Amino acid sequence: MNNARSSRSTADVVSTHSVFGAPCWVSLTSRDLEATQAFYTAMLGWRWRPAKLGDRFRVALAQNVPVAGIAAVASMWQMAVAWTPYFAVRSADEAVARVQERGGTAAVGPLSLPPGRAALLADRDGATFGIWEGELISNWETWRRAAPTFIRLHTRDAFDAAMFYGEVLDWATDRPGGCEVHYEGGEVVLRSGGDVVARIESGALGAAPDPTIRPHWQVHFAVTDVAECARAAELNGGSVLSKGSDEAVLRDPDGAQFTVTSRRER
């Protein structure tokens, strides 16, 4: 019996070596773990569990499905408070080298964070993203199927960005487990296992004084009531940057920007 349970547990582990190139997680760098948890619980109803990475890390749960992570390392690592998407890679060292060879930058790492390795990077237009090599979070397949998060890159040139990320992350290769890239309606659409997992659109301005207009990855959370989330954000110390019927761009009390999107619009 013990052997059977052990085999099943091992089989449930998903690694970036078998699923690569796709967004595999989103994480918030924060200064104050308790205050951040309180805000997102009040606004989105998230609950929390410890993470394998240590006391400075938490995993957010929505209806028992893992949604995102918080890393209270902004002050320690002298990093900006921000939501960041992470992409699965087979080799963190190789991915970092590819980014630097193609005009991007490495801000942090690769760092060993058992059970894997991570790095925080920026593409050649300055949009920040992360990479992860190793085991994915427990219940990661549930996270992917539930699709509680979605990411979109607002960039100067979608085609140029797709070339950069494709070369760094091995998009559009023949290897099993990789991602497909399609050009639809002026956007670049990334698919993993047939599902849309990210979009890239042109139009961002590299020198814009407004950071919401400069190239950046925007993290979206699927919600049932956009207007209620916007009200809750303001009541709990956050702010509303823009709001429509199906989407609102918000900022938490620490300054991290994110979007809530109607589930039917995702």
Short mmCIF file of C-alpha atoms in Angstrom, two decimals:
data_model
loop_
_atom_site.label_atom_id
_atom_site.label_comp_id
_atom_site.label_asym_id
_atom_site.label_seq_id
_atom_site.Cartn_x
_atom_site.Cartn_y
_atom_site.Cartn_z
CA MET A 1 0.00 0.00 0.00
CA ASN A 2 2.77 2.45 0.93
CA ASN A 3 4.57 1.77 -2.33
CA ALA A 4 1.36 2.36 -4.30
CA ARG A 5 0.79 5.72 -2.63
CA SER A 6 4.40 6.74 -3.23
CA SER A 7 4.21 5.86 -6.93
CA ARG A 8 0.98 7.80 -7.37
CA SER A 9 2.43 10.86 -5.59
CA THR A 10 5.52 10.81 -7.81
CA ALA A 11 3.37 10.56 -10.92
CA ASP A 12 1.36 13.62 -9.84
CA VAL A 13 4.45 15.86 -9.81
CA VAL A 14 4.62 18.10 -12.88
CA SER A 15 8.01 19.43 -13.93
CA THR A 16 9.02 22.24 -16.26
CA HIS A 17 11.05 19.66 -18.13
CA SER A 18 7.81 18.17 -19.47
CA VAL A 19 5.75 21.39 -19.68
CA PHE A 20 7.86 24.29 -20.91
CA GLY A 21 7.42 27.73 -22.46
CA ALA A 22 3.97 28.29 -20.96
CA PRO A 23 3.03 30.59 -18.09
CA CYS A 24 3.25 28.39 -15.01
CA TRP A 25 2.50 30.80 -12.16
CA VAL A 26 2.02 34.43 -11.16
CA SER A 27 3.62 35.94 -8.09
CA LEU A 28 3.48 39.23 -6.22
CA THR A 29 6.60 40.73 -4.70
CA SER A 30 5.46 42.42 -1.52
CA ARG A 31 6.91 44.35 1.43
CA ASP A 32 4.36 43.32 4.06
CA LEU A 33 3.06 39.76 3.91
CA GLU A 34 0.24 40.20 6.43
CA ALA A 35 -1.07 43.46 4.96
CA THR A 36 -0.98 42.04 1.43
CA GLN A 37 -2.87 38.92 2.47
CA ALA A 38 -5.50 41.04 4.22
CA PHE A 39 -6.11 43.20 1.12
CA TYR A 40 -6.53 40.32 -1.34
CA THR A 41 -8.68 38.35 1.09
CA ALA A 42 -11.02 41.32 1.51
CA MET A 43 -11.15 42.05 -2.23
CA LEU A 44 -11.07 38.61 -3.86
CA GLY A 45 -11.94 36.28 -1.01
CA TRP A 46 -8.62 34.44 -1.21
CA ARG A 47 -7.47 32.07 1.49
CA TRP A 48 -3.84 31.16 2.14
CA ARG A 49 -1.52 28.25 2.73
CA PRO A 50 2.21 28.05 3.41
CA ALA A 51 4.56 27.57 0.46
CA LYS A 52 7.51 25.22 0.22
CA LEU A 53 9.85 28.16 -0.35
CA GLY A 54 9.79 29.40 3.26
CA ASP A 55 8.20 31.83 5.73
CA ARG A 56 8.27 34.80 3.34
CA PHE A 57 6.08 33.00 0.80
CA ARG A 58 2.35 32.17 0.66
CA VAL A 59 0.02 30.52 -1.85
CA ALA A 60 -3.38 32.10 -2.48
CA LEU A 61 -6.39 29.81 -2.85
CA ALA A 62 -9.76 30.52 -4.46
CA GLN A 63 -12.30 27.78 -3.75
CA ASN A 64 -9.34 25.56 -2.80
CA VAL A 65 -7.68 26.08 -6.20
CA PRO A 66 -4.18 27.64 -6.10
CA VAL A 67 -4.34 31.06 -7.76
CA ALA A 68 -1.08 32.91 -7.16
CA GLY A 69 1.85 33.40 -4.84
CA ILE A 70 3.12 36.17 -2.61
CA ALA A 71 6.83 36.65 -1.99
CA ALA A 72 7.60 39.17 0.76
CA VAL A 73 11.06 39.90 -0.63
CA ALA A 74 10.68 43.37 -2.20
CA SER A 75 12.69 45.10 0.51
CA MET A 76 15.20 42.30 1.02
CA TRP A 77 16.01 41.97 -2.68
CA GLN A 78 15.48 45.69 -3.46
CA MET A 79 12.78 44.84 -5.99
CA ALA A 80 9.71 46.73 -7.14
CA VAL A 81 6.34 45.73 -5.69
CA ALA A 82 4.65 44.12 -8.70
CA TRP A 83 2.70 41.19 -10.08
CA THR A 84 4.91 39.08 -12.34
CA PRO A 85 4.16 36.09 -14.59
CA TYR A 86 6.56 33.14 -14.51
CA PHE A 87 7.25 30.86 -17.46
CA ALA A 88 8.29 27.22 -17.27
CA VAL A 89 11.77 26.50 -18.66
CA ARG A 90 13.88 23.39 -18.88
CA SER A 91 17.06 25.25 -17.92
CA ALA A 92 17.12 28.52 -15.99
CA ASP A 93 20.77 29.13 -16.87
CA GLU A 94 20.12 28.66 -20.57
CA ALA A 95 17.05 30.91 -20.52
CA VAL A 96 18.93 33.71 -18.75
CA ALA A 97 21.78 33.47 -21.25
CA ARG A 98 19.32 33.66 -24.15
CA VAL A 99 17.67 36.75 -22.69
CA GLN A 100 21.00 38.53 -22.34
CA GLU A 101 22.15 37.49 -25.82
CA ARG A 102 18.98 39.03 -27.27
CA GLY A 103 19.21 42.40 -25.52
CA GLY A 104 17.19 41.66 -22.40
CA THR A 105 18.43 41.94 -18.82
CA ALA A 106 18.69 39.71 -15.76
CA ALA A 107 17.59 41.48 -12.56
CA VAL A 108 17.73 38.60 -10.08
CA GLY A 109 19.07 35.06 -10.35
CA PRO A 110 19.01 32.35 -11.25
CA LEU A 111 18.43 31.57 -7.57
CA SER A 112 18.01 28.14 -6.02
CA LEU A 113 14.58 28.03 -4.37
CA PRO A 114 13.90 24.35 -3.72
CA PRO A 115 12.22 22.56 -5.40
CA GLY A 116 13.54 24.58 -8.33
CA ARG A 117 15.41 27.60 -9.64
CA ALA A 118 14.07 31.02 -10.56
CA ALA A 119 15.17 34.25 -12.20
CA LEU A 120 13.58 37.66 -12.67
CA LEU A 121 14.23 39.14 -16.11
CA ALA A 122 13.21 41.92 -18.47
CA ASP A 123 12.76 41.74 -22.22
CA ARG A 124 14.48 44.21 -24.53
CA ASP A 125 11.56 46.66 -24.21
CA GLY A 126 11.72 46.56 -20.41
CA ALA A 127 8.74 44.31 -19.63
CA THR A 128 9.48 42.23 -16.52
CA PHE A 129 8.86 38.49 -16.34
CA GLY A 130 10.15 35.49 -14.46
CA ILE A 131 11.27 31.96 -15.29
CA TRP A 132 11.04 28.79 -13.24
CA GLU A 133 12.91 25.51 -13.64
CA GLY A 134 11.87 22.49 -11.59
CA GLU A 135 8.76 21.07 -9.96
CA LEU A 136 5.58 23.08 -10.35
CA ILE A 137 3.35 23.91 -7.42
CA SER A 138 1.17 21.15 -5.99
CA ASN A 139 -2.16 20.94 -7.81
CA TRP A 140 -0.68 22.85 -10.73
CA GLU A 141 -2.81 20.92 -13.22
CA THR A 142 -5.87 22.07 -11.29
CA TRP A 143 -4.63 25.65 -11.56
CA ARG A 144 -4.20 25.32 -15.32
CA ARG A 145 -7.62 23.74 -15.85
CA ALA A 146 -9.41 26.25 -13.63
CA ALA A 147 -7.64 29.15 -15.40
CA PRO A 148 -8.04 31.66 -12.54
CA THR A 149 -5.35 33.87 -14.05
CA PHE A 150 -4.47 35.13 -17.50
CA ILE A 151 -1.60 37.27 -18.78
CA ARG A 152 -1.28 39.79 -21.58
CA LEU A 153 1.85 41.57 -22.80
CA HIS A 154 1.35 45.19 -23.81
CA THR A 155 4.41 45.92 -25.92
CA ARG A 156 5.81 48.13 -28.64
CA ASP A 157 5.74 45.49 -31.40
CA ALA A 158 3.90 42.21 -30.85
CA PHE A 159 5.70 40.40 -33.66
CA ASP A 160 9.14 41.44 -32.41
CA ALA A 161 8.20 40.45 -28.85
CA ALA A 162 6.97 37.06 -30.03
CA MET A 163 10.30 36.45 -31.71
CA PHE A 164 12.17 37.36 -28.50
CA TYR A 165 10.08 35.18 -26.21
CA GLY A 166 9.90 32.37 -28.74
CA GLU A 167 13.69 32.13 -28.89
CA VAL A 168 14.07 32.40 -25.10
CA LEU A 169 11.26 30.01 -24.13
CA ASP A 170 11.31 27.52 -27.02
CA TRP A 171 7.91 28.44 -28.38
CA ALA A 172 6.75 26.81 -31.62
CA THR A 173 9.14 23.87 -31.43
CA ASP A 174 8.41 20.25 -32.34
CA ARG A 175 9.27 19.00 -28.86
CA PRO A 176 6.37 17.49 -26.89
CA GLY A 177 5.05 19.80 -24.19
CA GLY A 178 5.85 23.05 -25.97
CA CYS A 179 3.61 25.99 -26.90
CA GLU A 180 1.99 27.00 -30.17
CA VAL A 181 2.06 30.57 -31.46
CA HIS A 182 -0.70 32.01 -33.65
CA TYR A 183 -1.37 35.46 -35.10
CA GLU A 184 -5.04 36.35 -34.75
CA GLY A 185 -6.70 39.73 -35.24
CA GLY A 186 -3.48 41.69 -34.87
CA GLU A 187 -2.49 39.86 -31.68
CA VAL A 188 -0.04 37.09 -30.95
CA VAL A 189 -1.86 34.24 -29.19
CA LEU A 190 0.03 31.63 -27.17
CA ARG A 191 -1.55 28.20 -26.72
CA SER A 192 -0.48 25.34 -24.47
CA GLY A 193 -2.26 22.01 -24.82
CA GLY A 194 -4.77 23.74 -27.08
CA ASP A 195 -5.73 26.36 -24.47
CA VAL A 196 -5.04 30.09 -24.85
CA VAL A 197 -2.60 30.96 -22.05
CA ALA A 198 -1.29 34.41 -23.04
CA ARG A 199 -1.75 37.20 -25.56
CA ILE A 200 0.67 39.82 -26.90
CA GLU A 201 -0.52 43.11 -28.35
CA SER A 202 1.23 46.10 -29.92
CA GLY A 203 0.85 49.76 -29.08
CA ALA A 204 2.79 50.35 -25.84
CA LEU A 205 5.13 53.36 -25.78
CA GLY A 206 8.66 52.77 -24.56
CA ALA A 207 9.28 56.27 -23.18
CA ALA A 208 5.79 57.01 -21.83
CA PRO A 209 5.78 58.69 -18.38
CA ASP A 210 2.74 56.60 -17.41
CA PRO A 211 3.92 53.08 -16.47
CA THR A 212 0.56 51.62 -17.54
CA ILE A 213 1.37 52.64 -21.14
CA ARG A 214 4.98 51.41 -21.19
CA PRO A 215 5.65 47.78 -22.20
CA HIS A 216 4.61 45.44 -19.39
CA TRP A 217 3.02 42.10 -18.62
CA GLN A 218 -0.45 42.60 -17.15
CA VAL A 219 -1.80 39.89 -14.83
CA HIS A 220 -5.56 39.34 -14.99
CA PHE A 221 -7.69 37.55 -12.40
CA ALA A 222 -11.03 36.07 -13.46
CA VAL A 223 -13.88 37.25 -11.22
CA THR A 224 -17.68 37.06 -11.23
CA ASP A 225 -18.32 40.73 -10.42
CA VAL A 226 -15.86 43.34 -11.69
CA ALA A 227 -17.68 46.32 -10.16
CA GLU A 228 -17.80 44.73 -6.72
CA CYS A 229 -14.06 43.97 -6.85
CA ALA A 230 -13.32 47.59 -7.78
CA ARG A 231 -15.40 48.85 -4.83
CA ALA A 232 -13.72 46.42 -2.45
CA ALA A 233 -10.27 47.51 -3.65
CA GLU A 234 -11.03 51.16 -2.83
CA LEU A 235 -12.59 50.30 0.54
CA ASN A 236 -9.44 48.42 1.53
CA GLY A 237 -6.83 51.00 0.59
CA GLY A 238 -6.36 50.23 -3.11
CA SER A 239 -7.29 52.36 -6.13
CA VAL A 240 -9.08 52.02 -9.47
CA LEU A 241 -7.00 53.09 -12.47
CA SER A 242 -9.68 52.35 -15.07
CA LYS A 243 -12.99 50.52 -15.10
CA GLY A 244 -15.35 49.13 -17.72
CA SER A 245 -18.30 46.76 -17.52
CA ASP A 246 -16.15 43.66 -17.96
CA GLU A 247 -12.71 44.72 -16.78
CA ALA A 248 -11.03 46.99 -14.24
CA VAL A 249 -7.37 47.90 -13.77
CA LEU A 250 -6.61 48.18 -10.06
CA ARG A 251 -3.69 48.99 -7.78
CA ASP A 252 -3.21 47.48 -4.33
CA PRO A 253 -2.17 49.61 -1.31
CA ASP A 254 1.50 48.77 -1.88
CA GLY A 255 1.40 49.93 -5.52
CA ALA A 256 1.13 46.63 -7.43
CA GLN A 257 -1.06 46.91 -10.54
CA PHE A 258 -3.34 44.10 -11.75
CA THR A 259 -6.59 43.57 -13.66
CA VAL A 260 -9.83 41.86 -12.76
CA THR A 261 -11.71 40.48 -15.74
CA SER A 262 -15.17 39.00 -16.05
CA ARG A 263 -14.96 35.23 -16.37
CA ARG A 264 -17.07 35.28 -19.52
CA GLU A 265 -14.69 37.75 -21.19
CA ARG A 266 -11.46 35.89 -20.58
#
